[in-house]
Coordinates of C-alpha atoms in Angstrom, one line a residue:
M1 CA -17.7 -19.9 -52.3
M2 CA -14.9 -22.3 -51.5
L3 CA -12.3 -19.5 -52.1
R4 CA -14.2 -17.2 -49.7
T5 CA -14.3 -19.8 -47.0
A6 CA -10.6 -20.5 -47.5
L7 CA -9.7 -16.8 -47.1
L8 CA -11.8 -16.5 -44.0
L9 CA -10.0 -19.5 -42.4
F10 CA -6.6 -18.1 -43.5
G11 CA -7.5 -14.8 -41.8
L12 CA -8.4 -16.6 -38.6
V13 CA -5.1 -18.4 -38.6
L14 CA -3.2 -15.2 -39.0
C15 CA -5.2 -13.4 -36.3
G16 CA -4.8 -16.3 -33.8
P17 CA -6.7 -16.6 -30.6
V18 CA -8.1 -13.5 -28.9
Q19 CA -5.7 -12.5 -26.1
A20 CA -7.1 -11.8 -22.6
A21 CA -6.6 -8.3 -21.4
D22 CA -3.7 -7.8 -18.9
P23 CA -4.6 -6.8 -15.4
T24 CA -4.2 -3.1 -14.4
F25 CA -2.4 -2.4 -11.1
P26 CA -3.2 0.9 -9.4
N27 CA -0.2 2.9 -8.4
G28 CA 1.7 1.3 -5.6
S29 CA -0.6 -1.8 -5.4
H30 CA 0.4 -5.4 -5.4
I31 CA -3.3 -6.2 -6.4
G32 CA -4.7 -5.7 -9.8
L33 CA -7.5 -6.8 -12.1
V34 CA -9.0 -6.1 -15.5
P35 CA -11.5 -3.3 -14.8
P36 CA -14.8 -3.3 -16.6
P37 CA -15.4 -0.8 -19.4
G38 CA -16.2 2.6 -17.8
M39 CA -13.9 2.2 -14.8
T40 CA -10.4 3.7 -14.5
A41 CA -7.8 3.6 -11.8
S42 CA -8.7 6.0 -9.0
T43 CA -6.4 8.8 -7.9
S44 CA -8.1 8.9 -4.5
F45 CA -7.8 5.3 -3.3
P46 CA -6.2 1.9 -4.4
G47 CA -8.7 0.7 -6.9
F48 CA -11.0 1.7 -9.7
E49 CA -14.0 4.0 -10.1
D50 CA -16.6 5.4 -12.4
R51 CA -17.2 8.8 -10.8
D52 CA -20.2 9.7 -12.9
R53 CA -22.1 6.6 -11.8
K54 CA -20.5 6.5 -8.2
A55 CA -19.4 2.9 -8.8
A56 CA -16.1 1.7 -7.3
I57 CA -13.8 -1.3 -6.8
L58 CA -11.5 -1.1 -3.8
L59 CA -8.4 -3.2 -3.3
A60 CA -6.8 -3.7 0.1
Q61 CA -4.3 -6.0 1.8
V62 CA -5.5 -7.5 5.1
P63 CA -3.4 -8.8 8.0
G64 CA -3.1 -12.6 8.2
P65 CA -4.9 -12.8 11.6
V66 CA -7.9 -10.9 10.1
Y67 CA -8.1 -13.4 7.3
E68 CA -8.0 -16.3 9.7
Q69 CA -10.8 -14.7 11.8
F70 CA -12.9 -14.3 8.6
L71 CA -12.4 -18.0 7.8
K72 CA -13.4 -19.1 11.3
A73 CA -16.6 -16.9 11.1
M74 CA -17.4 -18.4 7.6
S75 CA -16.9 -21.9 8.9
A76 CA -19.3 -21.2 11.8
G77 CA -21.9 -19.9 9.3
A78 CA -21.7 -16.3 10.5
I79 CA -21.9 -13.4 8.1
N80 CA -21.7 -10.2 10.0
I81 CA -20.6 -7.3 7.8
P82 CA -21.6 -3.9 9.2
G83 CA -24.3 -2.2 7.1
V84 CA -24.7 -5.1 4.7
S85 CA -28.1 -6.9 4.6
N86 CA -29.3 -10.0 2.7
A87 CA -25.7 -11.2 2.7
K88 CA -25.0 -14.6 1.0
R89 CA -21.7 -16.3 0.9
E90 CA -20.1 -18.7 -1.6
L91 CA -16.9 -20.1 -2.9
M92 CA -15.8 -18.5 -6.1
L93 CA -13.3 -19.7 -8.7
T94 CA -11.0 -17.1 -10.2
D95 CA -8.1 -17.1 -12.6
G96 CA -5.7 -17.4 -9.6
G97 CA -7.6 -19.9 -7.5
A98 CA -10.5 -20.2 -5.1
A99 CA -11.8 -17.2 -3.1
H100 CA -14.5 -16.5 -0.6
L101 CA -17.3 -14.2 -1.8
V102 CA -20.0 -12.4 0.1
V103 CA -22.7 -10.6 -1.8
G104 CA -25.3 -8.3 -0.2
D105 CA -27.2 -5.0 -0.2
Q106 CA -26.2 -1.7 1.5
E107 CA -27.7 1.8 1.8
A108 CA -25.7 4.9 2.4
E109 CA -26.9 8.5 2.4
G110 CA -30.1 7.5 0.7
V111 CA -28.4 5.6 -2.1
K112 CA -28.9 1.8 -2.4
F113 CA -25.9 -0.3 -3.4
R114 CA -25.2 -3.8 -4.4
K115 CA -22.0 -5.0 -2.7
W116 CA -19.5 -7.8 -3.4
L117 CA -16.6 -8.6 -1.0
M118 CA -14.1 -11.2 -2.2
I119 CA -11.4 -12.2 0.3
T120 CA -8.6 -14.7 -0.4
R121 CA -5.0 -15.5 0.3
R122 CA -2.3 -16.3 -2.3
N123 CA 1.4 -16.7 -2.4
I124 CA 3.6 -14.0 -4.0
T125 CA 6.9 -15.5 -5.1
D126 CA 10.0 -13.5 -6.1
R127 CA 13.7 -13.9 -5.8
N128 CA 13.7 -12.9 -2.2
A129 CA 10.6 -14.5 -0.7
D130 CA 7.6 -16.7 -1.0
T131 CA 5.0 -14.7 0.9
A132 CA 1.4 -15.5 1.8
F133 CA -0.6 -12.4 0.8
S134 CA -4.2 -11.9 2.1
F135 CA -6.4 -9.3 0.4
I136 CA -9.9 -8.2 -0.1
V137 CA -11.6 -6.8 -3.2
T138 CA -14.8 -4.7 -2.5
V139 CA -17.1 -3.8 -5.3
Q140 CA -20.0 -1.4 -4.7
I141 CA -22.5 -0.6 -7.5
P142 CA -25.5 1.8 -7.1
E143 CA -28.8 0.4 -8.1
E144 CA -29.0 3.0 -10.9
A145 CA -25.8 1.7 -12.4
S146 CA -26.8 -2.0 -12.3
D147 CA -27.6 -2.0 -16.0
V148 CA -24.0 -1.1 -16.8
Y149 CA -22.3 -3.1 -14.0
S150 CA -24.4 -6.2 -13.9
E151 CA -23.9 -9.2 -11.7
D152 CA -22.2 -11.0 -14.6
V153 CA -19.9 -8.1 -15.3
V154 CA -18.8 -7.9 -11.7
R155 CA -18.2 -11.6 -11.4
K156 CA -16.1 -11.6 -14.6
T157 CA -14.1 -8.7 -13.2
L158 CA -13.5 -10.4 -9.9
G159 CA -12.3 -13.5 -11.7
T160 CA -9.4 -11.5 -13.2
V161 CA -7.8 -10.5 -9.9
A162 CA -4.0 -10.9 -10.0
L163 CA -1.0 -10.2 -7.9
R164 CA 2.5 -8.9 -8.7
A165 CA 5.5 -9.6 -6.5
V166 CA 7.4 -6.3 -7.0
I167 CA 6.1 -2.8 -7.5
P168 CA 8.5 -0.7 -9.6
P169 CA 10.1 1.8 -7.1
Q170 CA 9.8 4.7 -9.4
E171 CA 6.0 4.1 -9.7
I172 CA 5.7 4.7 -6.0
L173 CA 8.2 7.6 -5.8
D174 CA 6.7 9.6 -8.7
K175 CA 3.5 10.0 -6.8
L176 CA 5.0 11.5 -3.7
P177 CA 4.8 15.3 -3.0
F178 CA 8.6 15.4 -2.8
R179 CA 11.5 14.1 -4.8
L180 CA 13.8 11.4 -3.4
T181 CA 17.1 11.9 -5.2
E182 CA 19.3 9.6 -3.0
R183 CA 18.4 6.1 -1.7
A184 CA 21.8 5.2 -0.3
N185 CA 21.7 1.7 -1.6
F186 CA 18.3 0.8 -0.2
E187 CA 17.0 -1.4 -3.0
G188 CA 13.4 -1.7 -1.9
V189 CA 10.6 0.9 -1.8
R190 CA 7.3 0.0 -0.1
L191 CA 4.2 2.1 -0.1
L192 CA 2.9 2.9 3.4
V193 CA 0.3 5.5 2.6
P194 CA -0.5 6.4 -1.1
G195 CA 1.0 9.8 -1.9
R196 CA 2.2 10.4 1.6
A197 CA 4.5 7.8 3.1
V198 CA 7.1 5.2 1.9
M199 CA 9.6 2.8 3.5
L200 CA 13.0 2.1 2.1
T201 CA 14.3 -1.4 2.7
E202 CA 17.6 -3.2 2.0
R203 CA 16.0 -5.6 -0.5
A204 CA 13.3 -5.2 -3.1
G205 CA 10.2 -7.4 -2.9
T206 CA 7.7 -8.5 -0.3
G207 CA 8.1 -10.5 2.8
D208 CA 9.1 -9.9 6.4
L209 CA 12.0 -7.8 7.1
P210 CA 15.0 -9.4 9.0
S211 CA 15.8 -7.7 12.3
T212 CA 19.4 -7.3 11.0
D213 CA 18.2 -5.0 8.2
A214 CA 18.1 -1.2 8.4
V215 CA 14.9 0.6 7.2
A216 CA 14.0 4.2 6.6
M217 CA 10.5 5.7 6.5
I218 CA 9.7 9.0 5.0
S219 CA 6.3 10.8 5.2
V220 CA 4.6 14.2 4.9
G221 CA 2.1 15.7 7.3
A222 CA 0.1 18.9 7.9
G223 CA -0.3 21.1 10.9
A224 CA 3.3 21.8 11.9
P225 CA 4.0 24.5 14.5
S226 CA 5.3 27.8 13.2
Q227 CA 7.0 28.8 16.5
A228 CA 10.5 27.5 17.2
D229 CA 9.8 26.8 20.8
E230 CA 6.9 24.5 19.9
R231 CA 8.8 22.2 17.6
A232 CA 10.5 20.1 20.2
N233 CA 7.3 19.1 21.9
F234 CA 5.7 18.5 18.4
A235 CA 8.5 16.2 17.4
Q236 CA 8.4 14.3 20.6
N237 CA 4.6 13.8 20.4
V238 CA 4.9 12.5 16.8
L239 CA 7.6 10.1 17.9
R240 CA 5.3 8.5 20.5
S241 CA 3.3 6.9 17.7
I242 CA 6.2 4.6 16.9
Q243 CA 5.4 0.9 17.6
G244 CA 7.2 -2.4 17.7
F245 CA 9.9 -1.5 20.2
N246 CA 10.5 -1.9 24.0
N247 CA 12.5 0.1 26.5
L248 CA 13.0 3.1 24.3
R249 CA 15.0 6.0 25.8
I250 CA 16.1 9.3 24.3
L251 CA 19.9 9.6 23.6
S252 CA 19.9 13.1 22.2
Q253 CA 17.7 15.8 20.7
E254 CA 18.4 19.1 19.1
P255 CA 17.1 21.7 16.6
M256 CA 19.0 22.0 13.3
R257 CA 18.6 23.2 9.8
I258 CA 17.7 20.6 7.2
G259 CA 17.6 21.5 3.5
G260 CA 17.7 25.2 4.4
Q261 CA 14.5 24.9 6.6
P262 CA 14.0 24.5 10.4
G263 CA 14.4 21.0 11.6
Y264 CA 14.6 18.8 14.7
E265 CA 16.5 15.6 15.4
I266 CA 15.8 13.0 18.1
R267 CA 17.8 9.8 18.6
L268 CA 16.6 6.8 20.6
E269 CA 17.8 3.4 21.6
G270 CA 15.9 0.3 22.7
Q271 CA 15.0 -3.3 21.6
S272 CA 12.8 -4.6 18.8
A273 CA 9.6 -6.2 20.3
G274 CA 9.9 -9.3 18.1
D275 CA 13.3 -10.6 19.1
N276 CA 14.8 -8.0 21.5
T277 CA 17.5 -6.9 19.0
D278 CA 19.2 -3.8 20.2
V279 CA 18.3 -0.9 17.9
V280 CA 19.1 2.8 17.4
I281 CA 16.4 5.1 15.9
V282 CA 16.7 8.6 14.5
Q283 CA 13.9 10.9 13.7
W284 CA 14.3 14.0 11.6
M285 CA 11.5 16.5 11.1
R286 CA 11.8 19.3 8.6
F287 CA 9.3 22.1 9.0
G288 CA 7.7 24.1 6.3
V289 CA 4.7 26.4 6.0
G290 CA 1.8 24.5 7.6
G291 CA 3.4 21.1 7.1
F292 CA 6.4 18.9 7.6
I293 CA 8.5 16.1 6.2
R294 CA 9.4 13.3 8.6
M295 CA 12.1 10.7 8.3
V296 CA 12.7 7.8 10.7
G297 CA 15.7 5.6 10.3
I298 CA 15.9 2.3 12.3
S299 CA 19.1 0.3 12.5
P300 CA 20.5 -2.6 14.6
K301 CA 22.9 -1.1 17.1
T302 CA 25.8 -3.2 15.7
S303 CA 25.6 -1.5 12.4
W304 CA 24.5 2.0 13.5
P305 CA 27.5 4.1 12.5
E306 CA 27.4 3.0 8.8
N307 CA 23.6 3.1 8.6
F308 CA 23.4 6.5 10.2
T309 CA 25.6 7.8 7.3
R310 CA 23.2 6.3 4.9
F311 CA 20.2 7.8 6.7
R312 CA 21.8 11.2 6.4
Q313 CA 22.3 10.7 2.7
V314 CA 18.7 9.9 2.2
R315 CA 17.6 12.8 4.4
D316 CA 19.7 15.3 2.4
G317 CA 18.3 13.9 -0.9
I318 CA 14.7 14.9 -0.1
N319 CA 13.7 17.9 -2.2
A320 CA 10.5 19.7 -3.0
R321 CA 9.0 19.1 -6.4
E322 CA 9.2 22.0 -8.7

């Protein structure tokens, strides 16, 4: 009996303590967690899902002002979340610190859900910045799946939420519908829209971008015109969506061939809205069958010549996936 006990204790020493599971980060997301059994990373949105049971966990960054407004509403005792009834709020402790939690009921298309919304703000620290990062985790579980995803299971899952400072660039680029073979010394890659749009930055990591840095944004879209005489107006209309600049004026525009396909270039100049830095902007649109690839390069005017060369290198390194 003593020998058996000794062997059991020896086995426990060899095995050591049970290690907690590492958080899983959806593609391109700074936010991750340890998903409950039955849920896997979604290919449709940043988060996790159990498609068979229609259960989901959604992860999203929220702007700082939205977080502040939420805190003010909570302090005033107001809980007003559209479509959610019987809402209750509490302060929840997680592995990374305290968070605000709202729990309630919701019904959509005849299906009743239990809903959890956890919102918090934490700092992400890397070699380039120490950034306050506000985010919300939304869990929605149909009543019929409550035996699998119980209150206890959901709370344990929320308690594992973690952040990562840097997303590996290739993780983002591999999910794009095109290949980016040249980054022209832009070290950072930031996800703008999953599977559709990215931004190249001078430095890797999070944090605000200095007005002295150049950036390049690349995206894909549908609905491009097939007629050559319609492409100029289309490119100009798309460019009107650009924000964060004042006193923009067109310097030049012309049709061209880009990557063997019809394209259109527009150059602008103006000032950044934040600090009135003089900037030059170029937009290239490359038209295919029913769709387009758009690239926008933004540079301080003082460094425009060298950055324009880099923008062209990136543009010419965009290729269709085989």
